[in-house]
mmCIF file of C-alpha atoms in Angstrom:
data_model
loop_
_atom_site.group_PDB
_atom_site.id
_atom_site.type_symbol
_atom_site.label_atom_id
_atom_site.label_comp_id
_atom_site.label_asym_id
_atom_site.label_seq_id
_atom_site.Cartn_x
_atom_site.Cartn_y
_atom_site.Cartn_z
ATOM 1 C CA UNK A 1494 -70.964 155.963 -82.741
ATOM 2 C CA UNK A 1495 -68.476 158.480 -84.514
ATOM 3 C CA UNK A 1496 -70.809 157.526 -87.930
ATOM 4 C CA UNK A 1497 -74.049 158.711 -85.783
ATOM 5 C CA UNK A 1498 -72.264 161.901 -85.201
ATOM 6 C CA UNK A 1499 -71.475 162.136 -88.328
ATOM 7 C CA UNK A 1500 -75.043 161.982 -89.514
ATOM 8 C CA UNK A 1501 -76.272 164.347 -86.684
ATOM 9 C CA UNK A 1502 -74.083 167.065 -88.188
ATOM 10 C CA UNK A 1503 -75.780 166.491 -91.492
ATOM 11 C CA UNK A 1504 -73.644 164.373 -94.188
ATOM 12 C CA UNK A 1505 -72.300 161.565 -93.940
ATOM 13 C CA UNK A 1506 -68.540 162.137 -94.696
ATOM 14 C CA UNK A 1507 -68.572 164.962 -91.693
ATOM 15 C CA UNK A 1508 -66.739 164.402 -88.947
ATOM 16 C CA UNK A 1509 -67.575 164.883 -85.663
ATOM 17 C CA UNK A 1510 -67.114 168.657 -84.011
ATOM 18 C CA UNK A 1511 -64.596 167.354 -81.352
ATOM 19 C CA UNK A 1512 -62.121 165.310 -84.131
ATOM 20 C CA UNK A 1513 -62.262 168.469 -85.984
ATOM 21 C CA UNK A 1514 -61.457 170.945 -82.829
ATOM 22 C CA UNK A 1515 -58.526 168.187 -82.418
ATOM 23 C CA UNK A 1516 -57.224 168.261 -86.318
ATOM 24 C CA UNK A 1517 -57.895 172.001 -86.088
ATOM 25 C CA UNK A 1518 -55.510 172.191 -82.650
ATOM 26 C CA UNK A 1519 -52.724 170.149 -84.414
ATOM 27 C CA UNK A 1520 -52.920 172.419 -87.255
ATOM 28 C CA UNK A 1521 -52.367 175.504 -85.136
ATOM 29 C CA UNK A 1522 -49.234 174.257 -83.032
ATOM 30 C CA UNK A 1523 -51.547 173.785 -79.875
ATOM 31 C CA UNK A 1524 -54.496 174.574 -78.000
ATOM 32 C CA UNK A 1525 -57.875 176.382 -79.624
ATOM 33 C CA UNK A 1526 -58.752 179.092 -77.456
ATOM 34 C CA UNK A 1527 -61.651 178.590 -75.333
ATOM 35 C CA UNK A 1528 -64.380 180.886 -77.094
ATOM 36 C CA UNK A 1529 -63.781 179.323 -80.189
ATOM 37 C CA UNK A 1530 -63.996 175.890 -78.842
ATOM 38 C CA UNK A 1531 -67.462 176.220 -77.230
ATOM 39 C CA UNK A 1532 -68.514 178.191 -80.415
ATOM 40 C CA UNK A 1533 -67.669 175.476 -82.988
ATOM 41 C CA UNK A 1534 -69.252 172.959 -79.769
ATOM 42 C CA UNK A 1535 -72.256 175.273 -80.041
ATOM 43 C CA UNK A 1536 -72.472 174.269 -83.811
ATOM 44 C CA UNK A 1537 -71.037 177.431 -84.946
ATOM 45 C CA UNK A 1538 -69.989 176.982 -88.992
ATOM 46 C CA UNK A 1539 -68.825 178.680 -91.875
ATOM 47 C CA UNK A 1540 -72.121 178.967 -94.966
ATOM 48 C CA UNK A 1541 -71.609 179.578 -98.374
ATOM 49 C CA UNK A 1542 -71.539 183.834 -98.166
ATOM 50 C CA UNK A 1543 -74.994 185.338 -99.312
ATOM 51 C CA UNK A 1544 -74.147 188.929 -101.780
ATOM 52 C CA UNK A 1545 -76.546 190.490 -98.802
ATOM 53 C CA UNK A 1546 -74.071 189.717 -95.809
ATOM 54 C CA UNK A 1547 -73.946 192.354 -93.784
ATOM 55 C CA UNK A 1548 -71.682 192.284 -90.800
ATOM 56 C CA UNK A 1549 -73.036 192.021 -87.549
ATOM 57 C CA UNK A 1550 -70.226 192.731 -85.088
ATOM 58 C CA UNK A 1551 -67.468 194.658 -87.759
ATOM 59 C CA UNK A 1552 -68.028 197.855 -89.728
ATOM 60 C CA UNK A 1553 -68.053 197.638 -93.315
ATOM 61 C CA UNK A 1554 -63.713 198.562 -93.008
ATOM 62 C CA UNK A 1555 -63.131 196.122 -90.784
ATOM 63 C CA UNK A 1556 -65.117 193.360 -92.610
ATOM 64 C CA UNK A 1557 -62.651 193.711 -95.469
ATOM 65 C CA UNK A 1558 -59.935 194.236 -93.612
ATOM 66 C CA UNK A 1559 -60.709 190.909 -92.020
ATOM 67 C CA UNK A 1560 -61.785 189.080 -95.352
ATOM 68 C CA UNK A 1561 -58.657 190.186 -97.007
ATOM 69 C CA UNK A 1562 -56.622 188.453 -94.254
ATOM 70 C CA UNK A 1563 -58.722 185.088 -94.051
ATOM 71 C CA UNK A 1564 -58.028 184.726 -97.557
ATOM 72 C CA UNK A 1565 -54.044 185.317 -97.433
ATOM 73 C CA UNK A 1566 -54.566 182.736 -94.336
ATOM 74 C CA UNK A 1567 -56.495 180.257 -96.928
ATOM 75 C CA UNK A 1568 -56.160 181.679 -100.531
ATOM 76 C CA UNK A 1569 -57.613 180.041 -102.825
ATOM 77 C CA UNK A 1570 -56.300 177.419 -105.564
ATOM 78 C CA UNK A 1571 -57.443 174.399 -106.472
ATOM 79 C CA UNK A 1572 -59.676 174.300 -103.832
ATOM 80 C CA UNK A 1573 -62.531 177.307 -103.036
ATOM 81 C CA UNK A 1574 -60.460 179.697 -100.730
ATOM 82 C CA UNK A 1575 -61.437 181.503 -97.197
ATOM 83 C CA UNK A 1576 -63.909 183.772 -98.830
ATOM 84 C CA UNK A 1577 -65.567 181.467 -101.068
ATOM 85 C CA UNK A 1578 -66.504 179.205 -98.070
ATOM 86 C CA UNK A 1579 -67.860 182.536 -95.916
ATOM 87 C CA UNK A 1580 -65.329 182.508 -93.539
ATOM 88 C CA UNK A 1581 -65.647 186.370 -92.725
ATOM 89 C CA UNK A 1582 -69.302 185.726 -91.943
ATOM 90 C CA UNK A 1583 -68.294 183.278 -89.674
ATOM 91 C CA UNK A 1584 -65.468 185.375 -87.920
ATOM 92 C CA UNK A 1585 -67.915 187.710 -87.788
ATOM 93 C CA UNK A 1586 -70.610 185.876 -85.810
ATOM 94 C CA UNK A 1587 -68.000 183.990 -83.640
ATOM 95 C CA UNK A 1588 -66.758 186.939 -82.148
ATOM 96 C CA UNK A 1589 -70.321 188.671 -81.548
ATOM 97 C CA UNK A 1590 -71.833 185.038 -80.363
ATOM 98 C CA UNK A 1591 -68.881 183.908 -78.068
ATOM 99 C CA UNK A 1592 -65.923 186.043 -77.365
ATOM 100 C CA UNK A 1593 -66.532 188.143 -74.092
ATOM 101 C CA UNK A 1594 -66.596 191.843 -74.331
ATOM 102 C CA UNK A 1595 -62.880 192.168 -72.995
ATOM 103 C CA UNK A 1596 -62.012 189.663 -76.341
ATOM 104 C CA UNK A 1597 -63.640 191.318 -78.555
ATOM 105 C CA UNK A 1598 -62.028 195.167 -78.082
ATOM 106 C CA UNK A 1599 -58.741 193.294 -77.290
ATOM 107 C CA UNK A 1600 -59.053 192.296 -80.904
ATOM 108 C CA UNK A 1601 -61.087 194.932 -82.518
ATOM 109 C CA UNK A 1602 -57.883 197.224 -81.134
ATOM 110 C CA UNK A 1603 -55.490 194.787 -82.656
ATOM 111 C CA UNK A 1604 -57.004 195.464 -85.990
ATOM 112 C CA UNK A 1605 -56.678 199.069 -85.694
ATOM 113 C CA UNK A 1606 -53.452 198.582 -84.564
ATOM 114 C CA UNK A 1607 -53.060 196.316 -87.975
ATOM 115 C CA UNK A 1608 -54.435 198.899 -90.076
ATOM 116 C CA UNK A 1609 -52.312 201.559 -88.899
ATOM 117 C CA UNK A 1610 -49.729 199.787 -89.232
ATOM 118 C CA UNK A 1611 -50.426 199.781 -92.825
ATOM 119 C CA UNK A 1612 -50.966 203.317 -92.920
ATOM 120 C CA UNK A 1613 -47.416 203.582 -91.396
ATOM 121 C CA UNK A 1614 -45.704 201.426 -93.553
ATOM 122 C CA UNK A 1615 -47.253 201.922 -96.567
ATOM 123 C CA UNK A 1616 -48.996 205.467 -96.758
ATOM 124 C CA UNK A 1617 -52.250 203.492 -97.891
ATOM 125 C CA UNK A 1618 -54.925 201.782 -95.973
ATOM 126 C CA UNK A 1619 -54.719 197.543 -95.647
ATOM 127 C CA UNK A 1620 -57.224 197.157 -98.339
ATOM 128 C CA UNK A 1621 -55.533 199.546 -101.075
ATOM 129 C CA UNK A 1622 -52.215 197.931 -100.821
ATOM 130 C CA UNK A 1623 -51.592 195.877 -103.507
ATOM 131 C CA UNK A 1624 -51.199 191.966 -103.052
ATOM 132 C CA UNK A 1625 -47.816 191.622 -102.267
ATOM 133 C CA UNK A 1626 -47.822 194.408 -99.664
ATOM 134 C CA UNK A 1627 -50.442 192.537 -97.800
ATOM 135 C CA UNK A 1628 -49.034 189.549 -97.868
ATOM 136 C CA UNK A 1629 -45.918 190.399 -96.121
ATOM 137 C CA UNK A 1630 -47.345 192.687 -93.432
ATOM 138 C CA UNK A 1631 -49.749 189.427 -92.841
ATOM 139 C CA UNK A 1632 -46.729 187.180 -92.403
ATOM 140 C CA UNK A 1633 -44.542 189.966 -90.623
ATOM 141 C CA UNK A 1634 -47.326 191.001 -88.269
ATOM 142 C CA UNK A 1635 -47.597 186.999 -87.648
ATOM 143 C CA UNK A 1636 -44.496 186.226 -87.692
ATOM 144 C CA UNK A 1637 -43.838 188.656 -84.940
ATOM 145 C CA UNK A 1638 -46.679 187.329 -83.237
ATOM 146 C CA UNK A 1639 -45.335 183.975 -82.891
ATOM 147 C CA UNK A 1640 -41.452 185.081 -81.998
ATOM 148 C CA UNK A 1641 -43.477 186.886 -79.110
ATOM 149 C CA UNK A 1642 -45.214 183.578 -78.271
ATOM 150 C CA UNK A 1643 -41.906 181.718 -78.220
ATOM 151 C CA UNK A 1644 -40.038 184.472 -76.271
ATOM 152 C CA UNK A 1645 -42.905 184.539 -73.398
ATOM 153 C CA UNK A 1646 -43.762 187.819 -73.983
ATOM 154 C CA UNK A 1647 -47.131 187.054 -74.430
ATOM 155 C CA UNK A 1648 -48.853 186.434 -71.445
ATOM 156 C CA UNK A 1649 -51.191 183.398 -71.977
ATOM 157 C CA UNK A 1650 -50.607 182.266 -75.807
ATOM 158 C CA UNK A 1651 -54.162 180.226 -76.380
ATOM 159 C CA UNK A 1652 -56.639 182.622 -73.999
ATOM 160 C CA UNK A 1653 -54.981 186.097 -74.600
ATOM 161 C CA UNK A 1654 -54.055 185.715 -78.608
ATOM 162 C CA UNK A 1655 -52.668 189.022 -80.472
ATOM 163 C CA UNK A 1656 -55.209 190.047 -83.384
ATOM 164 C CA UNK A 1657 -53.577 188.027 -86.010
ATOM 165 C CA UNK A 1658 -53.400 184.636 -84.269
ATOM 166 C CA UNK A 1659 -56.926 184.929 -83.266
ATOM 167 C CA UNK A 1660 -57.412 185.843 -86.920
ATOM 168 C CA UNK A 1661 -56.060 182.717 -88.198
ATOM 169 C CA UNK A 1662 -57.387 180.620 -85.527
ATOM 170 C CA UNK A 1663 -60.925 181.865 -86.360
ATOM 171 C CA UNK A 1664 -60.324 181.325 -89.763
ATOM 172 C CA UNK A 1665 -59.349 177.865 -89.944
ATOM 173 C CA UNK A 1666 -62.090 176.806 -87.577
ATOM 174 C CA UNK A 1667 -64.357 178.468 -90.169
ATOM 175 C CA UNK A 1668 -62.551 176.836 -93.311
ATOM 176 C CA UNK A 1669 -62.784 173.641 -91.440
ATOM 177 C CA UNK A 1670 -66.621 173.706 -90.324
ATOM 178 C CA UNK A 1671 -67.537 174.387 -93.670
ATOM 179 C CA UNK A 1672 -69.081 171.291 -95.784
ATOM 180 C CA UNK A 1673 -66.097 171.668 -98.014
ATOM 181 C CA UNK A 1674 -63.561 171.903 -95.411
ATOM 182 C CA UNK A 1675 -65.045 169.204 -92.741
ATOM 183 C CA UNK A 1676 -65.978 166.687 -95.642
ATOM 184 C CA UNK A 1677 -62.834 166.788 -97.948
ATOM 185 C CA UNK A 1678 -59.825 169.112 -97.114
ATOM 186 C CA UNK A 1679 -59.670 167.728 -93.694
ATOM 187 C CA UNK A 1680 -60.828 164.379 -94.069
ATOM 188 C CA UNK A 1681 -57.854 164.286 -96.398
ATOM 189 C CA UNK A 1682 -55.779 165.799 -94.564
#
């Protein structure tokens, strides 16, 4: 049965969309939020990224903003990182396809409130900072995000996530989905 499902995705090594929701969940500390469930249910997956992507539910700012986060969340190494897989694209379509209106300005204002926070700290805009300075406002602005989690001050952790956390969540489901991800990193994993 879990080999039929398997080949209904596509390719054989694949594993099914609810295993991978599971691994996904265990990776994250907990629950996937429900929009992002029923998208990856819905078959929602990352694609190798076309030159001619255009975002459909980010401006052309916020796409890079976003892409420049996905791959601090999954850089890549030895293995094709966030970007290489088209994780943006997919972050991109998930939150047009499935979040709810009241999700998706919740975290369009979280990334303003991320890029001003760069501004603030830095005097430059998120995507003129150079690599270091991005990487610790990602891990500050997450880290914070998670004390808040852990202190309650959040109030529903999995259906009300800050920017960030959504951000990663999104961006592992799209790593994940992607033939690379769901037939080799994870199956090895």
């Amino acid at each position: 049965s879990r080999r039929n499902e398997a080949n209904e995705l596509g390719h054989p090594n694949m594993i099914d969309r609810r295993e991978l929701l599971k691994r996904v969940a265990y990776l994250m500390g907990g629950a996937i939020s429900a929009p992002a469930m029923l998208g990856v249910l819905q078959g929602c997956s990352a694609k190798k990224p076309s030159p001619q992507w255009t975002p459909a539910f980010f401006n052309a700012t916020q796409a890079a903003i976003v892409s420049e986060i996905a791959e601090i969340i999954i850089p890549r190494t030895d293995t094709p990182g966030a970007k290489d897989l088209g994780v943006p694209a997919f972050i991109d379509t998930m939150l047009k396809a499935t979040y709810s209106k009241t999700d998706q300005e919740r975290y369009i204002q979280g990334l303003e409130q991320f890029a001003q926070r760069a501004k603030d700290s830095h005097g430059k805009a998120f995507i003129d900072l150079d690599a270091d300075q991005q990487q610790r406002l990602v891990r500050d602005v997450h880290d914070a995000a998670i004390q808040a989690g852990r202190d309650n001050t959040l109030d529903d952790l999995h259906e009300n996530r800050p920017f960030i956390l959504m951000t990663k969540e999104l961006t592992m489901l799209g790593f994940f989905t992607s033939e690379l991800g769901a037939t080799e990193i994870l199956q090895y994993a």
